[in-house]
């Protein structure tokens, strides 16, 4: 309470002075701890920066490994949207990274593959074959004959909690 507030509430002046002194002591204590709090904040931010740098380095290593493997790789979430695609997959089918990227649906992916001319057939039938197997929690390996004569072994494996991963390997 301020002195004017204490007068309005008829608080004795002595009590008002005690409250005021107590408030001043609290402010002095907080003020004396400011350098410590600032130091702790800086230490916390530095620790976060170190962890971020380590995480970025690990992510780069993982991305490098994924993009240099011999198989094409996709991962899909439970809604059938790509969450991860490697460079090899795009190269195998001559796909555009502007279309085939995280967020792209299975139907959009298959439609794009048909548009490139390396896959023929009906988009819905092809997608249903994959989704039926995944929905049953089954691995769904099958061979796909590309229009350029290659044979690609495609394996779809369900993930816990929904979604699946898919690998493609040229087995011609």
XYZ file of N, CA, C and O in Angstrom:
688
model
N 0.832 -1.192 0.000
C 0.000 0.000 0.000
C 0.872 1.250 0.000
O 1.907 1.292 0.643
N 0.374 2.258 -0.668
C 1.065 3.546 -0.608
C 0.563 4.291 0.614
O -0.461 3.928 1.218
N 1.265 5.357 0.966
C 0.853 6.138 2.139
C -0.520 6.736 1.910
O -1.368 6.721 2.800
N -0.781 7.215 0.717
C -2.096 7.802 0.448
C -3.195 6.754 0.546
O -4.277 7.029 1.039
N -2.886 5.498 0.107
C -3.881 4.448 0.234
C -4.120 4.104 1.701
O -5.234 3.836 2.106
N -3.060 4.110 2.483
C -3.232 3.772 3.891
C -4.039 4.831 4.611
O -4.786 4.530 5.535
N -3.887 6.081 4.215
C -4.689 7.136 4.834
C -6.158 6.965 4.498
O -7.028 7.206 5.324
N -6.436 6.541 3.281
C -7.815 6.342 2.872
C -8.448 5.197 3.643
O -9.642 5.202 3.905
N -7.674 4.196 3.975
C -8.228 3.050 4.699
C -8.060 3.200 6.198
O -8.293 2.267 6.939
N -7.590 4.334 6.613
C -7.417 4.641 8.032
C -6.387 3.748 8.696
O -6.487 3.433 9.865
N -5.403 3.298 7.933
C -4.339 2.482 8.488
C -3.464 3.403 9.313
O -3.142 4.500 8.885
N -3.069 2.962 10.446
C -2.183 3.797 11.264
C -0.920 4.124 10.480
O -0.402 3.314 9.716
N -0.412 5.322 10.688
C 0.762 5.801 9.982
C 1.953 4.886 10.237
O 2.729 4.597 9.334
N 2.103 4.411 11.459
C 3.226 3.549 11.793
C 3.195 2.266 10.951
O 4.207 1.824 10.430
N 2.023 1.688 10.834
C 1.872 0.459 10.021
C 2.188 0.769 8.561
O 2.839 -0.022 7.870
N 1.775 1.891 8.088
C 2.037 2.315 6.731
C 3.536 2.441 6.490
O 4.050 2.030 5.456
N 4.270 2.991 7.457
C 5.715 3.113 7.333
C 6.371 1.735 7.312
O 7.328 1.502 6.576
N 5.864 0.803 8.124
C 6.419 -0.549 8.141
C 6.240 -1.237 6.782
O 7.160 -1.873 6.276
N 5.051 -1.074 6.224
C 4.772 -1.667 4.914
C 5.686 -1.047 3.863
O 6.273 -1.738 3.036
N 5.839 0.253 3.918
C 6.688 0.955 2.966
C 8.140 0.494 3.082
O 8.814 0.260 2.081
N 8.631 0.351 4.324
C 10.011 -0.102 4.533
C 10.182 -1.543 4.025
O 11.203 -1.883 3.418
N 9.164 -2.366 4.273
C 9.220 -3.754 3.820
C 9.296 -3.809 2.285
O 10.069 -4.586 1.715
N 8.529 -2.987 1.627
C 8.538 -2.924 0.170
C 9.909 -2.471 -0.338
O 10.422 -3.008 -1.305
N 10.495 -1.494 0.332
C 11.816 -1.005 -0.066
C 12.864 -2.102 0.101
O 13.744 -2.270 -0.742
N 12.766 -2.883 1.163
C 13.701 -3.980 1.388
C 13.557 -5.049 0.294
O 14.548 -5.580 -0.205
N 12.314 -5.338 -0.071
C 12.077 -6.324 -1.126
C 12.659 -5.843 -2.449
O 13.304 -6.610 -3.182
N 12.460 -4.573 -2.769
C 13.005 -4.022 -4.002
C 14.531 -4.044 -3.984
O 15.171 -4.341 -4.989
N 15.118 -3.755 -2.849
C 16.574 -3.782 -2.728
C 17.098 -5.206 -2.931
O 18.123 -5.421 -3.597
N 16.400 -6.200 -2.367
C 16.802 -7.597 -2.521
C 16.712 -8.022 -3.984
O 17.634 -8.635 -4.518
N 15.622 -7.658 -4.613
C 15.451 -8.010 -6.028
C 16.528 -7.326 -6.863
O 17.138 -7.933 -7.736
N 16.764 -6.066 -6.590
C 17.780 -5.317 -7.331
C 19.166 -5.923 -7.149
O 19.956 -5.981 -8.085
N 19.465 -6.404 -5.944
C 20.782 -6.989 -5.701
C 20.935 -8.335 -6.414
O 22.047 -8.771 -6.670
N 19.824 -8.980 -6.756
C 19.870 -10.272 -7.446
C 19.866 -10.110 -8.968
O 20.035 -11.093 -9.695
N 19.679 -8.903 -9.463
C 19.605 -8.672 -10.908
C 20.835 -9.186 -11.640
O 20.696 -9.853 -12.678
N 22.060 -8.925 -11.165
C 23.225 -9.454 -11.893
C 23.230 -10.994 -11.947
O 23.584 -11.577 -12.964
N 22.804 -11.623 -10.856
C 22.740 -13.077 -10.842
C 21.716 -13.577 -11.861
O 21.986 -14.494 -12.637
N 20.531 -12.957 -11.873
C 19.491 -13.354 -12.820
C 19.949 -13.117 -14.255
O 19.714 -13.946 -15.137
N 20.626 -12.012 -14.497
C 21.136 -11.727 -15.837
C 22.170 -12.775 -16.235
O 22.174 -13.278 -17.369
N 23.054 -13.129 -15.320
C 24.070 -14.144 -15.597
C 23.454 -15.498 -15.898
O 23.874 -16.190 -16.835
N 22.449 -15.871 -15.119
C 21.766 -17.144 -15.362
C 21.060 -17.138 -16.711
O 21.062 -18.135 -17.440
N 20.471 -16.010 -17.057
C 19.792 -15.896 -18.353
C 20.783 -16.045 -19.498
O 20.517 -16.755 -20.474
N 21.922 -15.411 -19.392
C 22.944 -15.514 -20.432
C 23.462 -16.953 -20.528
O 23.620 -17.492 -21.628
N 23.694 -17.586 -19.388
C 24.169 -18.976 -19.389
C 23.139 -19.894 -20.051
O 23.491 -20.780 -20.838
N 21.873 -19.669 -19.759
C 20.800 -20.460 -20.357
C 20.774 -20.273 -21.871
O 20.673 -21.245 -22.629
N 20.881 -19.033 -22.327
C 20.867 -18.762 -23.767
C 22.078 -19.385 -24.464
O 21.965 -19.916 -25.569
N 23.243 -19.333 -23.827
C 24.432 -19.959 -24.405
C 24.269 -21.475 -24.495
O 24.656 -22.090 -25.490
N 23.700 -22.077 -23.455
C 23.461 -23.528 -23.476
C 22.495 -23.889 -24.606
O 22.702 -24.882 -25.310
N 21.469 -23.091 -24.784
C 20.517 -23.327 -25.887
C 21.212 -23.222 -27.234
O 20.959 -24.023 -28.136
N 22.094 -22.242 -27.385
C 22.824 -22.070 -28.648
C 23.720 -23.268 -28.925
O 23.801 -23.747 -30.067
N 24.395 -23.786 -27.905
C 25.264 -24.959 -28.070
C 24.425 -26.168 -28.477
O 24.788 -26.904 -29.402
N 23.299 -26.373 -27.811
C 22.421 -27.500 -28.150
C 21.870 -27.363 -29.563
O 21.786 -28.348 -30.303
N 21.516 -26.146 -29.944
C 21.015 -25.902 -31.297
C 22.086 -26.229 -32.338
O 21.810 -26.854 -33.355
N 23.322 -25.821 -32.070
C 24.421 -26.085 -33.002
C 24.654 -27.594 -33.128
O 24.842 -28.110 -34.223
N 24.629 -28.304 -32.003
C 24.811 -29.761 -32.042
C 23.683 -30.430 -32.819
O 23.915 -31.335 -33.618
N 22.441 -29.989 -32.569
C 21.286 -30.559 -33.259
C 21.370 -30.294 -34.755
O 21.098 -31.173 -35.563
N 21.798 -29.101 -35.127
C 21.952 -28.767 -36.549
C 23.010 -29.652 -37.203
O 22.825 -30.118 -38.327
N 24.106 -29.889 -36.507
C 25.167 -30.750 -37.045
C 24.660 -32.177 -37.226
O 24.929 -32.815 -38.252
N 23.906 -32.682 -36.260
C 23.355 -34.035 -36.370
C 22.344 -34.111 -37.514
O 22.313 -35.091 -38.261
N 21.512 -33.087 -37.650
C 20.537 -33.068 -38.737
C 21.228 -33.065 -40.096
O 20.791 -33.737 -41.022
N 22.321 -32.312 -40.210
C 23.076 -32.265 -41.463
C 23.677 -33.628 -41.777
O 23.650 -34.078 -42.935
N 24.210 -34.301 -40.770
C 24.766 -35.635 -40.980
C 23.686 -36.606 -41.453
O 23.904 -37.386 -42.385
N 22.532 -36.564 -40.815
C 21.431 -37.452 -41.185
C 20.954 -37.148 -42.606
O 20.740 -38.064 -43.412
N 20.793 -35.884 -42.923
C 20.356 -35.488 -44.258
C 21.364 -35.933 -45.319
O 20.987 -36.437 -46.377
N 22.634 -35.794 -45.026
C 23.688 -36.233 -45.956
C 23.604 -37.740 -46.179
O 23.680 -38.211 -47.323
N 23.425 -38.493 -45.115
C 23.301 -39.951 -45.237
C 22.068 -40.325 -46.059
O 22.149 -41.179 -46.957
N 20.941 -39.700 -45.777
C 19.706 -40.016 -46.499
C 19.815 -39.692 -47.980
O 19.315 -40.427 -48.833
N 20.463 -38.586 -48.300
C 20.562 -38.173 -49.699
C 21.644 -38.923 -50.473
O 21.717 -38.805 -51.689
N 22.487 -39.688 -49.781
C 23.535 -40.438 -50.459
C 23.310 -41.948 -50.421
O 24.185 -42.701 -50.849
N 22.171 -42.382 -49.940
C 21.887 -43.809 -49.957
C 21.420 -44.222 -51.356
O 20.976 -43.380 -52.145
N 21.540 -45.495 -51.670
C 21.229 -45.971 -53.023
C 19.726 -46.123 -53.257
O 19.294 -46.190 -54.406
N 18.936 -46.190 -52.201
C 17.494 -46.346 -52.334
C 16.792 -45.001 -52.266
O 17.246 -44.079 -51.592
N 15.654 -44.934 -52.952
C 14.770 -43.791 -52.773
C 13.997 -44.005 -51.486
O 13.660 -45.136 -51.124
N 13.734 -42.931 -50.761
C 13.043 -43.038 -49.475
C 11.999 -41.947 -49.332
O 12.255 -40.780 -49.637
N 10.835 -42.346 -48.877
C 9.745 -41.421 -48.511
C 9.250 -41.816 -47.141
O 9.233 -43.001 -46.797
N 8.792 -40.830 -46.389
C 8.046 -41.113 -45.168
C 6.751 -40.320 -45.258
O 6.743 -39.171 -45.709
N 5.672 -40.953 -44.816
C 4.349 -40.353 -44.863
C 3.754 -40.321 -43.467
O 3.972 -41.233 -42.668
N 2.960 -39.295 -43.182
C 2.248 -39.242 -41.909
C 0.937 -40.024 -42.024
O 0.632 -40.586 -43.092
N 0.163 -40.049 -40.954
C -1.085 -40.824 -40.925
C -2.119 -40.288 -41.912
O -3.043 -41.004 -42.288
N -1.981 -39.035 -42.362
C -2.908 -38.452 -43.327
C -2.442 -38.669 -44.771
O -3.059 -38.172 -45.707
N -1.348 -39.409 -44.947
C -0.864 -39.695 -46.290
C -0.103 -38.549 -46.930
O -0.054 -38.422 -48.146
N 0.515 -37.717 -46.105
C 1.320 -36.594 -46.611
C 2.793 -36.893 -46.376
O 3.174 -37.409 -45.330
N 3.612 -36.523 -47.356
C 5.053 -36.741 -47.228
C 5.597 -35.903 -46.076
O 5.291 -34.721 -45.959
N 6.398 -36.548 -45.232
C 7.107 -35.828 -44.171
C 8.604 -35.788 -44.469
O 9.307 -34.935 -43.947
N 9.064 -36.722 -45.321
C 10.484 -36.773 -45.668
C 10.614 -37.432 -47.028
O 9.922 -38.403 -47.322
N 11.481 -36.894 -47.856
C 11.797 -37.499 -49.145
C 13.275 -37.254 -49.402
O 13.783 -36.170 -49.130
N 13.980 -38.284 -49.890
C 15.406 -38.066 -50.150
C 15.647 -37.736 -51.623
O 14.781 -37.926 -52.483
N 16.835 -37.250 -51.907
C 17.218 -36.824 -53.253
C 17.191 -37.987 -54.236
O 16.801 -37.837 -55.387
N 17.604 -39.154 -53.778
C 17.638 -40.328 -54.658
C 16.253 -40.646 -55.198
O 16.095 -41.002 -56.364
N 15.213 -40.514 -54.377
C 13.849 -40.779 -54.837
C 13.481 -39.831 -55.980
O 12.942 -40.259 -57.001
N 13.787 -38.569 -55.809
C 13.478 -37.585 -56.848
C 14.222 -37.917 -58.144
O 13.652 -37.843 -59.241
N 15.494 -38.304 -58.014
C 16.319 -38.624 -59.182
C 15.825 -39.873 -59.901
O 15.824 -39.926 -61.134
N 15.395 -40.891 -59.145
C 14.953 -42.156 -59.745
C 13.808 -41.954 -60.728
O 13.727 -42.648 -61.739
N 12.932 -41.022 -60.393
C 11.727 -40.839 -61.197
C 11.687 -39.496 -61.926
O 10.693 -39.174 -62.561
N 12.751 -38.716 -61.829
C 12.779 -37.412 -62.489
C 11.692 -36.488 -61.981
O 11.036 -35.781 -62.754
N 11.501 -36.472 -60.658
C 10.415 -35.700 -60.046
C 10.871 -34.309 -59.638
O 12.039 -34.082 -59.340
N 9.924 -33.395 -59.603
C 10.209 -32.013 -59.230
C 10.200 -31.857 -57.712
O 9.199 -32.197 -57.067
N 11.274 -31.287 -57.146
C 11.279 -31.029 -55.701
C 10.290 -29.927 -55.309
O 9.972 -29.779 -54.145
N 9.786 -29.192 -56.302
C 8.765 -28.181 -56.017
C 7.406 -28.821 -55.755
O 6.544 -28.220 -55.134
N 7.220 -30.046 -56.252
C 5.957 -30.768 -56.041
C 6.121 -31.821 -54.946
O 5.312 -31.912 -54.031
N 7.169 -32.626 -55.074
C 7.399 -33.737 -54.143
C 8.243 -33.219 -52.984
O 9.470 -33.183 -53.048
N 7.550 -32.813 -51.944
C 8.184 -32.228 -50.760
C 7.249 -32.450 -49.583
O 6.097 -32.868 -49.769
N 7.717 -32.196 -48.360
C 6.826 -32.366 -47.209
C 5.508 -31.618 -47.407
O 5.485 -30.476 -47.850
N 4.426 -32.363 -47.145
C 3.085 -31.817 -47.328
C 2.394 -32.375 -48.557
O 1.169 -32.372 -48.652
N 3.163 -32.871 -49.523
C 2.603 -33.452 -50.744
C 1.844 -34.736 -50.365
O 2.347 -35.559 -49.607
N 0.642 -34.902 -50.897
C -0.136 -36.107 -50.586
C 0.311 -37.274 -51.456
O 0.931 -37.090 -52.514
N -0.040 -38.471 -51.019
C 0.264 -39.663 -51.800
C -0.352 -39.543 -53.189
O 0.293 -39.845 -54.197
N -1.593 -39.072 -53.271
C -2.271 -38.932 -54.562
C -1.534 -37.938 -55.466
O -1.353 -38.195 -56.663
N -1.089 -36.812 -54.911
C -0.336 -35.827 -55.703
C 0.979 -36.427 -56.190
O 1.393 -36.199 -57.335
N 1.631 -37.198 -55.329
C 2.889 -37.840 -55.689
C 2.692 -38.808 -56.851
O 3.420 -38.756 -57.849
N 1.706 -39.675 -56.727
C 1.480 -40.683 -57.776
C 1.045 -40.003 -59.073
O 1.499 -40.380 -60.163
N 0.223 -38.986 -58.977
C -0.189 -38.234 -60.167
C 1.039 -37.622 -60.857
O 1.173 -37.681 -62.082
N 1.959 -37.072 -60.078
C 3.174 -36.483 -60.640
C 4.045 -37.554 -61.288
O 4.633 -37.327 -62.360
N 4.134 -38.714 -60.669
C 4.910 -39.808 -61.273
C 4.306 -40.238 -62.606
O 5.031 -40.513 -63.567
N 2.983 -40.286 -62.685
C 2.327 -40.624 -63.954
C 2.588 -39.525 -64.981
O 2.879 -39.800 -66.145
N 2.529 -38.267 -64.528
C 2.774 -37.135 -65.434
C 4.183 -37.156 -66.025
O 4.399 -36.696 -67.146
N 5.169 -37.671 -65.272
C 6.542 -37.735 -65.796
C 6.691 -38.845 -66.825
O 7.699 -38.899 -67.525
N 5.705 -39.741 -66.895
C 5.734 -40.811 -67.890
C 6.407 -42.087 -67.429
O 6.482 -43.050 -68.183
N 6.895 -42.138 -66.204
C 7.580 -43.349 -65.741
C 6.653 -44.319 -65.024
O 7.071 -45.424 -64.656
N 5.427 -43.931 -64.822
C 4.450 -44.805 -64.165
C 3.159 -44.699 -64.948
O 2.767 -43.612 -65.375
N 2.521 -45.825 -65.134
C 1.230 -45.804 -65.812
C 0.199 -46.441 -64.892
O 0.543 -47.132 -63.942
N -1.040 -46.186 -65.179
C -2.112 -46.755 -64.382
C -2.993 -45.678 -63.777
O -2.844 -44.491 -64.065
N -3.886 -46.143 -62.926
C -4.861 -45.252 -62.294
C -4.347 -44.808 -60.922
O -3.939 -45.655 -60.114
N -4.375 -43.513 -60.685
C -3.880 -42.955 -59.418
C -4.601 -43.568 -58.236
O -3.968 -44.031 -57.270
N -5.936 -43.593 -58.279
C -6.706 -44.092 -57.138
C -6.452 -45.571 -56.861
O -6.336 -45.979 -55.702
N -6.326 -46.373 -57.915
C -6.065 -47.798 -57.742
C -4.693 -48.025 -57.114
O -4.534 -48.840 -56.191
N -3.699 -47.293 -57.595
C -2.342 -47.414 -57.073
C -2.299 -47.014 -55.596
O -1.716 -47.715 -54.764
N -2.932 -45.884 -55.267
C -2.949 -45.404 -53.880
C -3.707 -46.362 -52.973
O -3.280 -46.627 -51.843
N -4.822 -46.901 -53.465
C -5.629 -47.827 -52.664
C -4.818 -49.067 -52.301
O -4.884 -49.542 -51.166
N -4.043 -49.548 -53.241
C -3.201 -50.732 -52.990
C -2.237 -50.476 -51.822
O -2.074 -51.316 -50.946
N -1.636 -49.310 -51.820
C -0.704 -48.962 -50.741
C -1.456 -48.776 -49.433
O -1.097 -49.351 -48.395
N -2.508 -47.963 -49.473
C -3.236 -47.617 -48.245
C -3.936 -48.814 -47.615
O -4.032 -48.892 -46.381
N -4.414 -49.753 -48.437
C -5.058 -50.950 -47.882
C -4.055 -51.765 -47.062
O -4.366 -52.211 -45.953
N -2.871 -51.962 -47.596
C -1.850 -52.713 -46.867
C -1.419 -52.003 -45.600
O -1.309 -52.615 -44.525
N -1.186 -50.720 -45.694
C -0.776 -49.936 -44.523
C -1.885 -49.948 -43.480
O -1.629 -50.081 -42.276
N -3.134 -49.817 -43.936
C -4.276 -49.828 -43.016
C -4.396 -51.126 -42.236
O -4.884 -51.138 -41.111
N -3.935 -52.213 -42.826
C -3.950 -53.518 -42.149
C -2.691 -53.731 -41.312
O -2.534 -54.778 -40.691
N -1.786 -52.767 -41.346
C -0.535 -52.894 -40.601
C 0.446 -53.852 -41.248
O 1.321 -54.389 -40.594
N 0.294 -54.062 -42.554
C 1.129 -55.028 -43.263
C 2.209 -54.332 -44.079
O 2.002 -53.242 -44.609
N 3.339 -55.020 -44.216
C 4.351 -54.595 -45.177
C 3.793 -54.867 -46.558
O 3.139 -55.887 -46.772
N 4.050 -53.964 -47.472
C 3.519 -54.162 -48.815
C 4.638 -54.007 -49.851
O 4.773 -52.963 -50.474
N 5.444 -55.077 -50.035
C 6.453 -55.017 -51.097
C 5.819 -55.385 -52.440
O 4.965 -56.264 -52.508
N 6.193 -54.676 -53.475
C 5.774 -55.054 -54.819
C 6.740 -54.459 -55.836
O 7.452 -53.508 -55.549
N 6.746 -55.081 -57.023
C 7.608 -54.621 -58.108
C 6.795 -53.710 -59.021
O 5.663 -54.022 -59.365
N 7.406 -52.611 -59.406
C 6.766 -51.664 -60.311
C 7.621 -51.590 -61.564
O 8.838 -51.344 -61.484
N 6.987 -51.828 -62.703
C 7.714 -51.716 -63.964
C 7.548 -50.286 -64.469
O 6.437 -49.831 -64.734
N 8.674 -49.597 -64.573
C 8.653 -48.230 -65.096
C 8.574 -48.289 -66.611
O 9.004 -49.262 -67.238
N 8.024 -47.253 -67.208
C 7.860 -47.231 -68.659
C 9.197 -47.180 -69.400
O 9.250 -47.451 -70.595
N 10.291 -46.895 -68.701
C 11.617 -46.894 -69.336
C 12.288 -48.272 -69.251
O 13.455 -48.423 -69.599
N 11.542 -49.276 -68.758
C 12.046 -50.638 -68.708
C 12.628 -51.058 -67.366
O 12.863 -52.241 -67.141
N 12.865 -50.112 -66.478
C 13.410 -50.473 -65.166
C 12.350 -51.177 -64.329
O 11.155 -50.932 -64.484
N 12.830 -52.015 -63.428
C 11.942 -52.639 -62.442
C 12.384 -52.128 -61.081
O 13.558 -52.224 -60.714
N 11.426 -51.585 -60.347
C 11.719 -50.985 -59.047
C 10.984 -51.767 -57.968
O 9.768 -51.962 -58.046
N 11.747 -52.240 -56.984
C 11.155 -52.902 -55.824
C 10.745 -51.817 -54.842
O 11.582 -51.049 -54.358
N 9.459 -51.757 -54.574
C 8.914 -50.774 -53.639
C 8.457 -51.504 -52.390
O 7.749 -52.510 -52.486
N 8.905 -51.030 -51.245
C 8.488 -51.614 -49.961
C 7.859 -50.508 -49.121
O 8.474 -49.471 -48.897
N 6.646 -50.774 -48.652
C 5.945 -49.846 -47.766
C 5.801 -50.516 -46.407
O 5.298 -51.627 -46.312
N 6.263 -49.817 -45.379
C 6.239 -50.362 -44.020
C 5.491 -49.409 -43.097
O 5.823 -48.220 -43.033
N 4.469 -49.921 -42.390
C 3.733 -49.050 -41.468
C 4.589 -48.588 -40.296
O 5.511 -49.281 -39.878
N 4.277 -47.393 -39.802
C 4.952 -46.835 -38.630
C 4.011 -46.879 -37.435
O 2.794 -46.729 -37.601
N 4.535 -47.054 -36.238
C 3.679 -47.004 -35.047
C 3.003 -45.631 -34.960
O 3.622 -44.609 -35.218
N 1.736 -45.636 -34.654
C 1.011 -44.371 -34.506
C 0.493 -43.813 -35.811
O -0.025 -42.700 -35.865
N 0.640 -44.549 -36.893
C 0.139 -44.091 -38.187
C 1.270 -43.660 -39.099
O 2.373 -43.373 -38.673
N 0.956 -43.623 -40.364
C 1.951 -43.270 -41.358
C 2.759 -44.478 -41.769
O 2.544 -45.597 -41.295
N 3.684 -44.258 -42.681
C 4.522 -45.341 -43.161
C 5.757 -44.780 -43.838
O 5.831 -43.599 -44.137
N 6.724 -45.662 -44.050
C 7.895 -45.305 -44.834
C 7.929 -46.203 -46.038
O 7.394 -47.306 -46.031
N 8.533 -45.692 -47.091
C 8.574 -46.411 -48.350
C 9.968 -46.302 -48.943
O 10.543 -45.218 -48.989
N 10.505 -47.442 -49.361
C 11.795 -47.430 -50.058
C 11.575 -47.925 -51.485
O 10.690 -48.744 -51.728
N 12.381 -47.409 -52.390
C 12.344 -47.832 -53.794
C 13.779 -48.169 -54.189
O 14.698 -47.386 -53.943
N 13.920 -49.342 -54.801
C 15.239 -49.795 -55.209
C 15.174 -50.340 -56.625
O 14.337 -51.203 -56.925
N 16.033 -49.844 -57.490
C 16.105 -50.323 -58.862
C 16.701 -51.727 -58.836
O 17.859 -51.914 -58.453
N 15.920 -52.723 -59.212
C 16.376 -54.110 -59.204
C 16.445 -54.686 -60.618
O 16.437 -55.894 -60.787
N 16.506 -53.817 -61.601
C 16.556 -54.242 -62.995
C 17.730 -55.165 -63.237
O 18.813 -54.967 -62.773
